[in-house]
PDB file of C-alpha atoms in Angstrom:
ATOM      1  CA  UNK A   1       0.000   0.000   0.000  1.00 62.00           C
ATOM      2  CA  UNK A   2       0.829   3.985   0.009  1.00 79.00           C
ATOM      3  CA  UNK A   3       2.250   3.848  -3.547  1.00 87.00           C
ATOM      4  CA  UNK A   4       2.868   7.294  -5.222  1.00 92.00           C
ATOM      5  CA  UNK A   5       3.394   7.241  -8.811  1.00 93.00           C
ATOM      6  CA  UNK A   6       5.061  10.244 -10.780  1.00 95.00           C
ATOM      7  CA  UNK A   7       4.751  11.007 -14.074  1.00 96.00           C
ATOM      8  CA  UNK A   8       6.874  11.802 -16.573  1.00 96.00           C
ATOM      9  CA  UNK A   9      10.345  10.324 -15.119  1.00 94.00           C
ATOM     10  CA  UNK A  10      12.346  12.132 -17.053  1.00 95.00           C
ATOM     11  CA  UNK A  11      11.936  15.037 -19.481  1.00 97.00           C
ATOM     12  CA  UNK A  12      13.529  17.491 -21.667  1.00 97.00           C
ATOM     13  CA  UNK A  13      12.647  20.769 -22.971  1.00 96.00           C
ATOM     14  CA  UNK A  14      13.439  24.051 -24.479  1.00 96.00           C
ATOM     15  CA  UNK A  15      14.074  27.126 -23.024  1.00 97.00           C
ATOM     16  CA  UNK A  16      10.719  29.280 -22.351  1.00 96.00           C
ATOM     17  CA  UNK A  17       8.614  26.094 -22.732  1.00 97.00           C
ATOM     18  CA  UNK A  18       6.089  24.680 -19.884  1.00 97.00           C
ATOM     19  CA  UNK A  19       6.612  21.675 -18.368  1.00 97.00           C
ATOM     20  CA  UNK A  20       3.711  19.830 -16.251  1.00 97.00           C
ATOM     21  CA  UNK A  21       4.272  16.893 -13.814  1.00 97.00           C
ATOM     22  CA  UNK A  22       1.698  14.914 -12.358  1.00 97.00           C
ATOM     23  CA  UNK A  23       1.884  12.863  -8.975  1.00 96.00           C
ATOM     24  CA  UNK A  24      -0.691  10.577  -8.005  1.00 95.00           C
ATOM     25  CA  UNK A  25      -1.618   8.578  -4.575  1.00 91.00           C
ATOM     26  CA  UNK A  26      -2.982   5.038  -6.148  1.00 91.00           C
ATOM     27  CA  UNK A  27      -4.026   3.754  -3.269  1.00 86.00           C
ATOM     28  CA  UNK A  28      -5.437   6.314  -0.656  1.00 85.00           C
ATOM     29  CA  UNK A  29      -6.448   9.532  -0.651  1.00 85.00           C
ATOM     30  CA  UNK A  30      -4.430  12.391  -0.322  1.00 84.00           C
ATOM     31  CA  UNK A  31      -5.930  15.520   1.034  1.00 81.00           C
ATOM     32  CA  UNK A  32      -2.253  17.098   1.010  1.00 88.00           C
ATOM     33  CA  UNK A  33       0.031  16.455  -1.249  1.00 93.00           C
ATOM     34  CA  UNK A  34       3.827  17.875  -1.058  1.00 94.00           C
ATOM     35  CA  UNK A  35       6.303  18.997  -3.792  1.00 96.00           C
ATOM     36  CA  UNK A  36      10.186  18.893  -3.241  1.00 95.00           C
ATOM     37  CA  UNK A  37      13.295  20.101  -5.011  1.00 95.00           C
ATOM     38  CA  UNK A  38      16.546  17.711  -5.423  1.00 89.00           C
ATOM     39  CA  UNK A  39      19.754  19.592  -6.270  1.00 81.00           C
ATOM     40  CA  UNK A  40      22.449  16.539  -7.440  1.00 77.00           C
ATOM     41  CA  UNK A  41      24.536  15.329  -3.862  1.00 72.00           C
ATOM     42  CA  UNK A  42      21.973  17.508  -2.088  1.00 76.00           C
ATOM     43  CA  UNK A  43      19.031  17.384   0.301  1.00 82.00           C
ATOM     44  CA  UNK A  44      15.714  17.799  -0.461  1.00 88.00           C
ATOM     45  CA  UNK A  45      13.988  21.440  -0.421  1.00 91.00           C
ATOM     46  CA  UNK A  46      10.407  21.451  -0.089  1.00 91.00           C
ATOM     47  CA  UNK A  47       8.683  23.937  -2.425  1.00 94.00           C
ATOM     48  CA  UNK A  48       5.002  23.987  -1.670  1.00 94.00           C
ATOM     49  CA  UNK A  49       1.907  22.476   0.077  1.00 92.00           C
ATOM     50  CA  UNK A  50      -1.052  21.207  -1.971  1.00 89.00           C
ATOM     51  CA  UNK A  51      -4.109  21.393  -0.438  1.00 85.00           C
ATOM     52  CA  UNK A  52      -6.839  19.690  -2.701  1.00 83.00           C
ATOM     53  CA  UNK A  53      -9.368  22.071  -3.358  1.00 82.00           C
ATOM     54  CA  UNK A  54      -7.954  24.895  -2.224  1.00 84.00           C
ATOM     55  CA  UNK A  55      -4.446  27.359  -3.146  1.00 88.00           C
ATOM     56  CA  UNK A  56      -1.450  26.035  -2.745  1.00 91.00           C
ATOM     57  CA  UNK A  57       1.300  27.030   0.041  1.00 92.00           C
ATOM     58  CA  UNK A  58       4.563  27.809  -1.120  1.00 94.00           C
ATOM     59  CA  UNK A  59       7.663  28.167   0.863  1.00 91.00           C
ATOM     60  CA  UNK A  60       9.671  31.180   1.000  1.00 90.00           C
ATOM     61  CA  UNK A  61      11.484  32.237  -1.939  1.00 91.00           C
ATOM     62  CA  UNK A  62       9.771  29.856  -4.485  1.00 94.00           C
ATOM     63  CA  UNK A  63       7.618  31.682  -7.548  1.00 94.00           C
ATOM     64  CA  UNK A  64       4.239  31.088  -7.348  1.00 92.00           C
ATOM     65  CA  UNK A  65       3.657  32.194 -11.317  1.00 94.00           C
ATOM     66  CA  UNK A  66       6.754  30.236 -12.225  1.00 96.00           C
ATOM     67  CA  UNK A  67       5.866  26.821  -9.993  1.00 96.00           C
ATOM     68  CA  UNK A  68       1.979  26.585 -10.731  1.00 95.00           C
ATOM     69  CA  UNK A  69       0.495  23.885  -8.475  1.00 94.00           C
ATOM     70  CA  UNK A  70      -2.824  22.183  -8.676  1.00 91.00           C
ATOM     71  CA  UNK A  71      -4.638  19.407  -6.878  1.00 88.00           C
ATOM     72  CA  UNK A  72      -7.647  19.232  -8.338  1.00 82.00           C
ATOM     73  CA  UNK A  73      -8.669  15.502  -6.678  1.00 88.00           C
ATOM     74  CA  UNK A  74      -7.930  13.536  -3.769  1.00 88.00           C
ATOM     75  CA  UNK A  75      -5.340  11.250  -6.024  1.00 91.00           C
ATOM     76  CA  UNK A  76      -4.085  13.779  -8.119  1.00 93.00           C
ATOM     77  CA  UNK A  77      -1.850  17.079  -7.874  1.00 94.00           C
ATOM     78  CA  UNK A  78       0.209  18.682 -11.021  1.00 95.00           C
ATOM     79  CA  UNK A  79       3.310  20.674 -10.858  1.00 97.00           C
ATOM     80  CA  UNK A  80       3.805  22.461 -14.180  1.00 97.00           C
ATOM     81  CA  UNK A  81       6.552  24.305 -14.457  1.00 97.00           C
ATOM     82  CA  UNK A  82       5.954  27.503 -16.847  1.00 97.00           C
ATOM     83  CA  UNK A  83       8.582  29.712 -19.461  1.00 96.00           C
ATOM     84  CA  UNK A  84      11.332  26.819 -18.019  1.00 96.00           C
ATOM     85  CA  UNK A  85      15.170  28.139 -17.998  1.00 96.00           C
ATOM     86  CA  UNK A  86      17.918  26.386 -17.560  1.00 95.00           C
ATOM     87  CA  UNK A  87      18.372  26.802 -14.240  1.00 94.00           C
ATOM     88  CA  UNK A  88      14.997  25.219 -13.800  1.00 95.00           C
ATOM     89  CA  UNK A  89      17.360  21.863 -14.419  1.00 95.00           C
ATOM     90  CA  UNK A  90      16.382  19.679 -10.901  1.00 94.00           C
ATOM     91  CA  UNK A  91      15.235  16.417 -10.275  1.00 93.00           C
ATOM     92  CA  UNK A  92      10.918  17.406  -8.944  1.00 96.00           C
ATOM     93  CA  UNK A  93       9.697  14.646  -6.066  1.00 96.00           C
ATOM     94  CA  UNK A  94       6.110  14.756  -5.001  1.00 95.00           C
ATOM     95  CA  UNK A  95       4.630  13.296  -1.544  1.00 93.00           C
ATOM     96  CA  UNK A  96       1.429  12.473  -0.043  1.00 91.00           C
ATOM     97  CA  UNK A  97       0.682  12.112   3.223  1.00 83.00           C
ATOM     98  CA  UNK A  98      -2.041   9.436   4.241  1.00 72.00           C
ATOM     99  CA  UNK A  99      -3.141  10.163   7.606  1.00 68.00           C
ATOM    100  CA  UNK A 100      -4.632   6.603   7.916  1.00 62.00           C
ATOM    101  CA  UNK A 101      -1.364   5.433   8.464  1.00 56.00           C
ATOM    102  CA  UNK A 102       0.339   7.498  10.986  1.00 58.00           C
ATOM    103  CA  UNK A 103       0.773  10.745   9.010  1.00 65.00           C
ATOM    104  CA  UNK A 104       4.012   9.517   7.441  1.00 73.00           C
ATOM    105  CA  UNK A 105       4.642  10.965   3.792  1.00 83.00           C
ATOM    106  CA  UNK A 106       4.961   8.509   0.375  1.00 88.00           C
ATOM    107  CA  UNK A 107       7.434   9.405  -2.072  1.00 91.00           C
ATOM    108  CA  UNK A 108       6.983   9.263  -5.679  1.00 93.00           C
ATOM    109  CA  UNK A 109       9.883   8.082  -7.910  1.00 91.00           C
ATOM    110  CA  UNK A 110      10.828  11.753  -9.160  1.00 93.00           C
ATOM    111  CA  UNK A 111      10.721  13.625 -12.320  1.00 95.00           C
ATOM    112  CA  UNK A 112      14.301  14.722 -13.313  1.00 94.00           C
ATOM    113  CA  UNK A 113      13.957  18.146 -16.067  1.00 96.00           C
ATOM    114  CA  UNK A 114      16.726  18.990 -17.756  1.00 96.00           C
ATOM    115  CA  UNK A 115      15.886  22.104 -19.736  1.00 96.00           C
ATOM    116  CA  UNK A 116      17.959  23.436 -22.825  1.00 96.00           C
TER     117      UNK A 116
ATOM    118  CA  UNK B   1      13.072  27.968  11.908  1.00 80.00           C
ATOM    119  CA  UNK B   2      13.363  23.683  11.800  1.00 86.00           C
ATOM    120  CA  UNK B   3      16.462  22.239  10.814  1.00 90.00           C
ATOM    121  CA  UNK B   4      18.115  18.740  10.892  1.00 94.00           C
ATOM    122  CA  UNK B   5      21.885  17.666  10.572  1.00 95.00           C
ATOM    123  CA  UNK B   6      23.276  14.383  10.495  1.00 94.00           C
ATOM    124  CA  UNK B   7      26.660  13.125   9.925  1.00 88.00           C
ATOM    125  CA  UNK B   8      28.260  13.620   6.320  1.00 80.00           C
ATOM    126  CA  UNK B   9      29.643  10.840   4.083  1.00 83.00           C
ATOM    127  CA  UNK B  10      30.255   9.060   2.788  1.00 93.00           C
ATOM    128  CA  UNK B  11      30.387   6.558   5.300  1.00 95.00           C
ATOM    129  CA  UNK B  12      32.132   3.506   4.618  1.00 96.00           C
ATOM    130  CA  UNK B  13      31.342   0.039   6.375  1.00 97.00           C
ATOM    131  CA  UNK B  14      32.408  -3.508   5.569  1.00 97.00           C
ATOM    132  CA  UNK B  15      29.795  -6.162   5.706  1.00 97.00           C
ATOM    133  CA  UNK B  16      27.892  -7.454   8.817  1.00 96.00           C
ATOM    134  CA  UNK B  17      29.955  -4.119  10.851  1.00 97.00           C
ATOM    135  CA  UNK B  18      27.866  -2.102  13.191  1.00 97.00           C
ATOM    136  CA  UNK B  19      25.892   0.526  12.208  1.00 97.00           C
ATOM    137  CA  UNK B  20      24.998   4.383  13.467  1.00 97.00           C
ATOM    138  CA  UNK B  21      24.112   7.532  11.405  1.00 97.00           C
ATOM    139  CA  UNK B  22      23.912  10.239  13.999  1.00 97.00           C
ATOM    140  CA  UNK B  23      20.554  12.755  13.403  1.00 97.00           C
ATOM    141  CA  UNK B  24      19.941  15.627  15.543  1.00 97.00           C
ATOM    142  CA  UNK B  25      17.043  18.403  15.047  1.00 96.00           C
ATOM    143  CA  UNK B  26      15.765  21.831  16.512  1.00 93.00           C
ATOM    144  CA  UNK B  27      12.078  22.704  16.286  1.00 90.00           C
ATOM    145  CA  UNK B  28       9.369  24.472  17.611  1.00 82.00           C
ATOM    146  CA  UNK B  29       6.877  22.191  19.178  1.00 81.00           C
ATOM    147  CA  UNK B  30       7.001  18.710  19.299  1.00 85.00           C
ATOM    148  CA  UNK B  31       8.035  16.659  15.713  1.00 89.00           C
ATOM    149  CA  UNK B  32       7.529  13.859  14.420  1.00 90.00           C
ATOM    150  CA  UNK B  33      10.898  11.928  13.645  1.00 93.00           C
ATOM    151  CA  UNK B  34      11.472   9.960  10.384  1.00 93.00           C
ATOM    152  CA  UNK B  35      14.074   7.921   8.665  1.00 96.00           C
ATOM    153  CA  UNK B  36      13.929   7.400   4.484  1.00 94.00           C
ATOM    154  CA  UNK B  37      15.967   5.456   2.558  1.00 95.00           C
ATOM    155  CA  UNK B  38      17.069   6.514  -1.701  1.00 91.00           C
ATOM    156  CA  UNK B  39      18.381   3.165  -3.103  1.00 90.00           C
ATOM    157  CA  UNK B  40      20.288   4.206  -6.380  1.00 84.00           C
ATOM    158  CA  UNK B  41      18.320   5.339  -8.679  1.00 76.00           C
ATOM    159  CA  UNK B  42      14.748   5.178  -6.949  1.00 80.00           C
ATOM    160  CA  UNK B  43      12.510   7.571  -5.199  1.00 81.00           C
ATOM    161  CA  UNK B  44      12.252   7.792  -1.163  1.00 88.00           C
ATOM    162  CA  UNK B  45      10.987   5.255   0.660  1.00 90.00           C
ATOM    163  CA  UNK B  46       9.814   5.024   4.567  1.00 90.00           C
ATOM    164  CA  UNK B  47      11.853   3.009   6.410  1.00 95.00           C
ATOM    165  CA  UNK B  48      10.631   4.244  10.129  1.00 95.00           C
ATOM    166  CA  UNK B  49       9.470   6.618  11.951  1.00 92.00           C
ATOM    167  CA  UNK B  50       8.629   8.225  16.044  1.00 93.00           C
ATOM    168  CA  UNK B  51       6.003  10.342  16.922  1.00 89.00           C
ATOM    169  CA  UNK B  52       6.786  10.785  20.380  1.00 91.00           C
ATOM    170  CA  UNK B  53       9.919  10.772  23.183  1.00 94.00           C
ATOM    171  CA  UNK B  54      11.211   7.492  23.463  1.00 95.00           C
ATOM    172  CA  UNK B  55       9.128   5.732  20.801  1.00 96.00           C
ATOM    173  CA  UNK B  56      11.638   3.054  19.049  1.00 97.00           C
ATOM    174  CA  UNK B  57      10.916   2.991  15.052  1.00 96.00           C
ATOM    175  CA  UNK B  58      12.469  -0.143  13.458  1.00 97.00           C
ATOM    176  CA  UNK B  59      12.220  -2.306  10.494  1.00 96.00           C
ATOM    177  CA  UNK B  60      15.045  -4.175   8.299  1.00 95.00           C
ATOM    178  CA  UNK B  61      16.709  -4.794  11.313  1.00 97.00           C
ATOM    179  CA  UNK B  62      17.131  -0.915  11.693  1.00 98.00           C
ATOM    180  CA  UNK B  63      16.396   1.037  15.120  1.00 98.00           C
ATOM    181  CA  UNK B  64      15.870   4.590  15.995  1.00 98.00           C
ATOM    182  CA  UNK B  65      14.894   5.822  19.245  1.00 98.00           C
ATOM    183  CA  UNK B  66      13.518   9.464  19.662  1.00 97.00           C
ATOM    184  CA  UNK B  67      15.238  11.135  22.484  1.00 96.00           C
ATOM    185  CA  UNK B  68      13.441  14.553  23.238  1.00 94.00           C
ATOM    186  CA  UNK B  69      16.138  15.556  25.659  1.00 95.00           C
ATOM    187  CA  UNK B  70      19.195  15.218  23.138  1.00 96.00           C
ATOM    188  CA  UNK B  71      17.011  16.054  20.301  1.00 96.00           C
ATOM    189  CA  UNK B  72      18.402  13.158  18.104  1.00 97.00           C
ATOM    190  CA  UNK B  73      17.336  10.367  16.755  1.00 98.00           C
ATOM    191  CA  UNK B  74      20.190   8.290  15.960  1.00 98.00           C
ATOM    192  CA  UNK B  75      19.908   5.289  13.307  1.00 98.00           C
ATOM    193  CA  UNK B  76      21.261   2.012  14.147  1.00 98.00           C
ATOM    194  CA  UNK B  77      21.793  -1.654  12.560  1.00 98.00           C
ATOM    195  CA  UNK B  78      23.665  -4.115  13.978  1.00 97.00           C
ATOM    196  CA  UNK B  79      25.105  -6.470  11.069  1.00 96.00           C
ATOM    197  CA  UNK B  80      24.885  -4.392   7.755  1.00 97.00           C
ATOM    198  CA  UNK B  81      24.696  -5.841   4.298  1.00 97.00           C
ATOM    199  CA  UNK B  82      26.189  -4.766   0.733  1.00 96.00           C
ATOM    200  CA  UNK B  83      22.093  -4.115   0.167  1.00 96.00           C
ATOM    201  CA  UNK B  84      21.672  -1.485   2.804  1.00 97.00           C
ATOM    202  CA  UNK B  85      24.265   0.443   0.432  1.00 96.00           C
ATOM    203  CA  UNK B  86      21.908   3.498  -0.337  1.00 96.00           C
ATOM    204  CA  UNK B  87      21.534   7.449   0.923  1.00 93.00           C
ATOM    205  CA  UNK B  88      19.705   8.000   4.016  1.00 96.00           C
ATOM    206  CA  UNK B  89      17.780  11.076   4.741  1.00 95.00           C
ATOM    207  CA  UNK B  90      16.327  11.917   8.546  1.00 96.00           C
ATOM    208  CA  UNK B  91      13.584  14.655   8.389  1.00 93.00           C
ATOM    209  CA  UNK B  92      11.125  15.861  11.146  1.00 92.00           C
ATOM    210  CA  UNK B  93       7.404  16.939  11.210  1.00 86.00           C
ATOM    211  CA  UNK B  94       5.809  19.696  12.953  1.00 73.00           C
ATOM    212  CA  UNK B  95       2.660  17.585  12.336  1.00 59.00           C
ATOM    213  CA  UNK B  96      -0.436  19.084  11.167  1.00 55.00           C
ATOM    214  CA  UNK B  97       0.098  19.746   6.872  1.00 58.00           C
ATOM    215  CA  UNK B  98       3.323  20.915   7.277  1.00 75.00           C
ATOM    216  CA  UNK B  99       5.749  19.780   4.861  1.00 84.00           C
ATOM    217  CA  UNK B 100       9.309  17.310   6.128  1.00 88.00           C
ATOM    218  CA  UNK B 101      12.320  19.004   6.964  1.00 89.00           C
ATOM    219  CA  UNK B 102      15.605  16.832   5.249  1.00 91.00           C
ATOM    220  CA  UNK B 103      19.010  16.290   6.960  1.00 93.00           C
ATOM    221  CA  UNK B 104      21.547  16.648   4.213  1.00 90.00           C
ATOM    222  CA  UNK B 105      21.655  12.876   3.430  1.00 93.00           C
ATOM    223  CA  UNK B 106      24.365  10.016   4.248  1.00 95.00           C
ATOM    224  CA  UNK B 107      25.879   8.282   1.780  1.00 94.00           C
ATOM    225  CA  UNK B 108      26.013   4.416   3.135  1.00 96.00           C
ATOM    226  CA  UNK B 109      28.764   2.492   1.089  1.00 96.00           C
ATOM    227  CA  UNK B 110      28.676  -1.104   2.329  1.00 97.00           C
ATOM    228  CA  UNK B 111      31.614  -3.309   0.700  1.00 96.00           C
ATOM    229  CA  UNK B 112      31.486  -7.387   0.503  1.00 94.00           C
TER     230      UNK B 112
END
């Protein structure tokens, strides 16, 4: 159980393109959903909160216009990632939590962008 | 604001050697405590987790302990194998919908 699929893996674009990545919970419902930021040999940064139904929270310093965020259902939550730039370049990991089972969060696999 | 820090790697370890990855945390209120695992090239998995002082998380033969008055939770295994080789992240929880906090990561190397 508490399987989080990501989708795409992997992706490459042009510069000034948008980019959307989906994350779904397949088996529970996620009222909040997570997504992080890997830089390579580094920790994980979490960017925002997805709240289904509602705006998304976004940690300091992260672009709201540039990072749009939606969780439109209790399964599903989509990270596109508008006008990419190199820099943009980052491996994307969702989470949900399921507080059925203790409030822990389930990874997805990751999407790693590379933008050109 | 919440932080975490654990020990930097890479650490290296022979086969069936002792185990501990030192975690340690400052928060406001009272955290959850977790433990992931990143095999190479795979997402995050669970592999335990505390939600209160001296609550013991374990599975795979792993062991943390969440000790409020240290702040740490320390992760332990007492005969490692070559598959244990992976990065291991501690975070925390403030609880609620608030998002995990990441240690840096340890590199585990475990040779035959």
């Amino acid at each position: 159980g508490a399987v989080v699929s990501q989708h795409p893996s992997r992706v490459i674009c042009k510069s000034g393109t948008s980019v959307k990545i989906e994350c779904r919970s397949l088996d529970f419902q996620a009222t909040t959903m997570f997504w992080y930021r890997q830089f390579p040999k580094q920790s994980l940064m979490l960017m925002a909160t997805s709240n289904e139904g509602s705006k998304a929270t976004y940690e300091q310093g992260v672009e709201k216009d540039k990072f749009l965020i939606n969780h439109a259902s209790l399964t599903l939550s989509t990270l596109t990632v508008t006008s990419a730039h190199p820099e943009d370049s980052s491996f994307y990991i969702c989470s949900a939590r399921d507080y059925g089972l203790g409030g822990a969060q389930y990874f997805g696999p990751g999407t790693r962008l590379l933008v050109l | 604001g919440d932080s975490v820090t654990q020990m930097e790697g890479p650490v290296t370890l022979s086969e069936e050697a002792f185990l501990t990855i030192n975690c340690t945390y400052t928060a406001t209120g009272y955290p959850s405590l977790f433990w992931y695992v990143q095999y190479p090239g795979e997402g995050l998995q669970l592999l335990l987790k505390a939600t209160k002082a001296d609550d013991k998380g374990s599975n795979k033969g792993f062991e943390a302990t969440y000790r409020k008055e240290t702040t740490s939770f320390h992760l332990e295994k007492g005969s490692v194998q070559v598959s244990d080789s992976a990065v291991y992240f501690c975070a925390i929880s403030g609880g609620g919908a608030d998002g995990l906090t990441f240690g840096k990561g340890t590199h585990l190397i475990i040779q035959p």
